[in-house]
CSV table of N, CA and C in Angstrom, one decimal:
chain,number,residue,atom,x,y,z
A,1,MET,N,-4.8,-13.5,-1.1
A,1,MET,CA,-3.9,-12.4,-1.0
A,1,MET,C,-3.4,-12.1,0.4
A,2,ASN,N,-2.2,-11.8,0.5
A,2,ASN,CA,-1.6,-11.5,1.8
A,2,ASN,C,-1.5,-10.0,2.0
A,3,VAL,N,-2.0,-9.5,3.2
A,3,VAL,CA,-2.0,-8.1,3.5
A,3,VAL,C,-0.7,-7.7,4.3
A,4,ILE,N,0.1,-6.8,3.7
A,4,ILE,CA,1.3,-6.4,4.4
A,4,ILE,C,1.4,-4.9,4.3
A,5,ALA,N,2.4,-4.3,5.0
A,5,ALA,CA,2.7,-2.8,4.9
A,5,ALA,C,3.4,-2.6,3.6
A,6,LEU,N,3.1,-1.5,2.9
A,6,LEU,CA,3.8,-1.1,1.7
A,6,LEU,C,5.3,-1.1,1.9
A,7,SER,N,5.8,-0.7,3.1
A,7,SER,CA,7.2,-0.6,3.4
A,7,SER,C,7.9,-2.0,3.4
A,8,ASP,N,7.1,-3.1,3.5
A,8,ASP,CA,7.7,-4.4,3.5
A,8,ASP,C,7.7,-5.0,2.1
A,9,MET,N,7.1,-4.4,1.2
A,9,MET,CA,7.1,-4.9,-0.2
A,9,MET,C,8.5,-4.7,-0.9
A,10,GLN,N,8.7,-5.6,-1.9
A,10,GLN,CA,10.0,-5.5,-2.6
A,10,GLN,C,9.8,-4.9,-4.0
A,11,VAL,N,10.8,-4.4,-4.6
A,11,VAL,CA,10.8,-3.8,-5.9
A,11,VAL,C,10.1,-4.8,-6.9
A,12,GLY,N,9.1,-4.4,-7.6
A,12,GLY,CA,8.4,-5.2,-8.6
A,12,GLY,C,7.1,-5.8,-8.0
A,13,ASP,N,6.9,-5.8,-6.7
A,13,ASP,CA,5.7,-6.2,-6.0
A,13,ASP,C,4.6,-5.2,-6.3
A,14,SER,N,3.4,-5.8,-6.5
A,14,SER,CA,2.2,-4.9,-6.6
A,14,SER,C,1.0,-5.5,-5.9
A,15,GLY,N,0.1,-4.7,-5.7
A,15,GLY,CA,-1.1,-5.1,-4.9
A,15,GLY,C,-2.2,-4.0,-4.9
A,16,ILE,N,-3.2,-4.2,-4.1
A,16,ILE,CA,-4.3,-3.3,-3.9
A,16,ILE,C,-4.3,-2.7,-2.5
A,17,VAL,N,-4.4,-1.4,-2.5
A,17,VAL,CA,-4.4,-0.7,-1.2
A,17,VAL,C,-5.7,-1.2,-0.4
A,18,GLU,N,-5.4,-1.6,0.8
A,18,GLU,CA,-6.5,-2.1,1.7
A,18,GLU,C,-6.9,-1.1,2.7
A,19,ALA,N,-5.9,-0.3,3.3
A,19,ALA,CA,-6.2,0.6,4.3
A,19,ALA,C,-5.1,1.6,4.5
A,20,LEU,N,-5.4,2.8,5.0
A,20,LEU,CA,-4.4,3.8,5.4
A,20,LEU,C,-4.5,3.9,6.9
A,21,GLN,N,-3.3,3.8,7.6
A,21,GLN,CA,-3.3,3.9,9.0
A,21,GLN,C,-3.1,5.3,9.6
A,22,GLY,N,-2.5,6.1,8.7
A,22,GLY,CA,-2.2,7.5,9.2
A,22,GLY,C,-3.4,8.4,9.5
A,23,ARG,N,-3.2,9.4,10.1
A,23,ARG,CA,-4.2,10.4,10.5
A,23,ARG,C,-3.8,11.8,10.1
A,24,GLY,N,-4.7,12.7,10.1
A,24,GLY,CA,-4.4,14.1,9.9
A,24,GLY,C,-3.7,14.4,8.5
A,25,ASN,N,-2.7,15.2,8.6
A,25,ASN,CA,-2.1,15.7,7.4
A,25,ASN,C,-1.5,14.6,6.5
A,26,ILE,N,-0.9,13.6,7.1
A,26,ILE,CA,-0.2,12.6,6.4
A,26,ILE,C,-1.3,11.8,5.6
A,27,GLN,N,-2.4,11.5,6.2
A,27,GLN,CA,-3.5,10.8,5.5
A,27,GLN,C,-4.0,11.6,4.4
A,28,HIS,N,-4.3,12.9,4.6
A,28,HIS,CA,-4.8,13.8,3.6
A,28,HIS,C,-3.8,13.8,2.4
A,29,ARG,N,-2.5,13.9,2.7
A,29,ARG,CA,-1.5,14.0,1.6
A,29,ARG,C,-1.5,12.7,0.8
A,30,LEU,N,-1.6,11.5,1.4
A,30,LEU,CA,-1.7,10.3,0.7
A,30,LEU,C,-2.9,10.2,-0.2
A,31,VAL,N,-4.1,10.6,0.4
A,31,VAL,CA,-5.3,10.6,-0.4
A,31,VAL,C,-5.2,11.5,-1.6
A,32,ASP,N,-4.7,12.7,-1.4
A,32,ASP,CA,-4.5,13.7,-2.5
A,32,ASP,C,-3.6,13.1,-3.6
A,33,MET,N,-2.7,12.2,-3.3
A,33,MET,CA,-1.8,11.6,-4.3
A,33,MET,C,-2.4,10.4,-4.9
A,34,GLY,N,-3.7,10.1,-4.5
A,34,GLY,CA,-4.4,8.9,-5.1
A,34,GLY,C,-4.2,7.6,-4.4
A,35,VAL,N,-3.6,7.6,-3.2
A,35,VAL,CA,-3.4,6.4,-2.5
A,35,VAL,C,-4.7,6.2,-1.6
A,36,VAL,N,-5.7,5.5,-2.2
A,36,VAL,CA,-6.9,5.2,-1.5
A,36,VAL,C,-7.3,3.7,-1.6
A,37,LYS,N,-8.1,3.3,-0.7
A,37,LYS,CA,-8.5,1.9,-0.7
A,37,LYS,C,-9.0,1.5,-2.1
A,38,GLY,N,-8.5,0.3,-2.6
A,38,GLY,CA,-9.0,-0.2,-3.9
A,38,GLY,C,-8.1,0.1,-5.0
A,39,THR,N,-7.1,1.0,-4.8
A,39,THR,CA,-6.2,1.4,-5.8
A,39,THR,C,-5.0,0.5,-6.0
A,40,ARG,N,-4.6,0.2,-7.2
A,40,ARG,CA,-3.4,-0.7,-7.4
A,40,ARG,C,-2.1,0.2,-7.2
A,41,ILE,N,-1.2,-0.4,-6.5
A,41,ILE,CA,0.1,0.2,-6.2
A,41,ILE,C,1.2,-0.7,-6.5
A,42,THR,N,2.3,-0.2,-7.1
A,42,THR,CA,3.5,-1.0,-7.5
A,42,THR,C,4.7,-0.4,-6.9
A,43,VAL,N,5.6,-1.2,-6.3
A,43,VAL,CA,6.9,-0.7,-5.9
A,43,VAL,C,7.9,-0.7,-7.1
A,44,VAL,N,8.3,0.5,-7.5
A,44,VAL,CA,9.2,0.7,-8.6
A,44,VAL,C,10.7,0.7,-8.3
A,45,LYS,N,11.0,1.3,-7.2
A,45,LYS,CA,12.4,1.5,-6.8
A,45,LYS,C,12.5,1.8,-5.3
A,46,LYS,N,13.6,1.3,-4.7
A,46,LYS,CA,14.0,1.7,-3.4
A,46,LYS,C,15.3,2.3,-3.4
A,47,ALA,N,15.5,3.4,-2.6
A,47,ALA,CA,16.8,4.0,-2.4
A,47,ALA,C,17.8,3.0,-1.8
A,48,PRO,N,19.1,3.2,-2.0
A,48,PRO,CA,20.1,2.2,-1.4
A,48,PRO,C,19.9,1.9,0.0
A,49,LEU,N,19.5,2.8,0.8
A,49,LEU,CA,19.3,2.5,2.3
A,49,LEU,C,17.8,2.3,2.5
A,50,GLY,N,17.0,2.2,1.5
A,50,GLY,CA,15.6,1.8,1.6
A,50,GLY,C,14.6,3.0,1.8
A,51,ASP,N,15.1,4.2,1.9
A,51,ASP,CA,14.3,5.4,2.2
A,51,ASP,C,14.7,6.5,1.3
A,52,PRO,N,13.9,7.1,0.4
A,52,PRO,CA,12.5,6.8,0.2
A,52,PRO,C,12.3,5.6,-0.8
A,53,ILE,N,11.1,5.3,-1.0
A,53,ILE,CA,10.7,4.3,-2.1
A,53,ILE,C,9.9,5.0,-3.1
A,54,GLU,N,10.1,4.5,-4.4
A,54,GLU,CA,9.2,5.1,-5.5
A,54,GLU,C,8.2,4.0,-5.8
A,55,VAL,N,6.9,4.5,-5.9
A,55,VAL,CA,5.8,3.7,-6.2
A,55,VAL,C,5.0,4.2,-7.4
A,56,LYS,N,4.3,3.4,-8.0
A,56,LYS,CA,3.4,3.8,-9.1
A,56,LYS,C,2.0,3.7,-8.7
A,57,VAL,N,1.2,4.8,-8.8
A,57,VAL,CA,-0.2,4.8,-8.4
A,57,VAL,C,-0.9,5.5,-9.5
A,58,LYS,N,-1.9,4.9,-10.1
A,58,LYS,CA,-2.7,5.5,-11.2
A,58,LYS,C,-1.9,6.1,-12.3
A,59,GLY,N,-0.8,5.4,-12.7
A,59,GLY,CA,0.1,5.8,-13.7
A,59,GLY,C,1.1,6.9,-13.4
A,60,CYS,N,1.1,7.3,-12.1
A,60,CYS,CA,2.0,8.4,-11.7
A,60,CYS,C,3.1,7.8,-10.7
A,61,ALA,N,4.3,8.3,-10.8
A,61,ALA,CA,5.3,7.9,-9.9
A,61,ALA,C,5.3,8.8,-8.7
A,62,LEU,N,5.4,8.2,-7.5
A,62,LEU,CA,5.4,8.9,-6.3
A,62,LEU,C,6.5,8.5,-5.4
A,63,ALA,N,7.2,9.4,-4.7
A,63,ALA,CA,8.2,9.0,-3.7
A,63,ALA,C,7.6,9.2,-2.4
A,64,LEU,N,7.7,8.1,-1.6
A,64,LEU,CA,7.2,8.1,-0.2
A,64,LEU,C,8.3,7.8,0.8
A,65,ARG,N,8.3,8.4,1.9
A,65,ARG,CA,9.2,8.1,3.0
A,65,ARG,C,8.7,6.7,3.6
A,66,MET,N,9.7,6.0,4.2
A,66,MET,CA,9.3,4.7,4.8
A,66,MET,C,8.3,4.8,5.8
A,67,ASN,N,8.3,5.9,6.6
A,67,ASN,CA,7.2,6.0,7.7
A,67,ASN,C,5.9,6.2,7.0
A,68,GLU,N,5.8,6.8,5.9
A,68,GLU,CA,4.5,6.9,5.2
A,68,GLU,C,4.1,5.6,4.6
A,69,ALA,N,5.1,4.9,4.0
A,69,ALA,CA,4.8,3.6,3.4
A,69,ALA,C,4.3,2.6,4.4
A,70,ALA,N,4.8,2.7,5.6
A,70,ALA,CA,4.5,1.8,6.7
A,70,ALA,C,3.0,1.9,7.1
A,71,MET,N,2.4,3.1,6.8
A,71,MET,CA,1.0,3.4,7.1
A,71,MET,C,0.0,2.8,6.1
A,72,ILE,N,0.5,2.3,5.0
A,72,ILE,CA,-0.3,1.8,3.9
A,72,ILE,C,-0.4,0.3,3.9
A,73,SER,N,-1.5,-0.3,4.1
A,73,SER,CA,-1.7,-1.8,4.1
A,73,SER,C,-2.1,-2.2,2.6
A,74,VAL,N,-1.4,-3.2,2.1
A,74,VAL,CA,-1.6,-3.6,0.7
A,74,VAL,C,-1.8,-5.1,0.7
A,75,ALA,N,-2.8,-5.5,-0.1
A,75,ALA,CA,-3.1,-6.9,-0.4
A,75,ALA,C,-2.2,-7.3,-1.6
A,76,VAL,N,-1.1,-8.0,-1.3
A,76,VAL,CA,-0.1,-8.3,-2.3
A,76,VAL,C,-0.6,-9.5,-3.2
A,77,GLU,N,-0.4,-9.3,-4.5
A,77,GLU,CA,-0.7,-10.3,-5.4
A,77,GLU,C,0.3,-11.4,-5.5
A,78,GLY,N,-0.1,-12.6,-5.8
A,78,GLY,CA,0.8,-13.7,-5.9
A,78,GLY,C,1.2,-14.4,-4.6
A,79,GLY,N,0.5,-14.0,-3.5
A,79,GLY,CA,0.8,-14.6,-2.2
A,79,GLY,C,2.1,-14.3,-1.6
A,80,ASN,N,2.8,-13.2,-2.0
A,80,ASN,CA,4.0,-12.8,-1.4
A,80,ASN,C,3.9,-12.4,0.0
């Protein structure tokens, strides 16, 4: 598995969260939304200019800003 930032993933890509780089309020917000190490995450949709992106975590759809997505390291399945 290749570890990349969530912001670099394409629509339809999925993987397992490896790490959160953010600190403070942003990290707490992501954890509260279920974005924690070991959780499966899938990119569902990207806005026309790429920001925000919609992801699916634990069966829920979440919208994340690109700067938030850049803080999430994901082990991408399929060697992407």
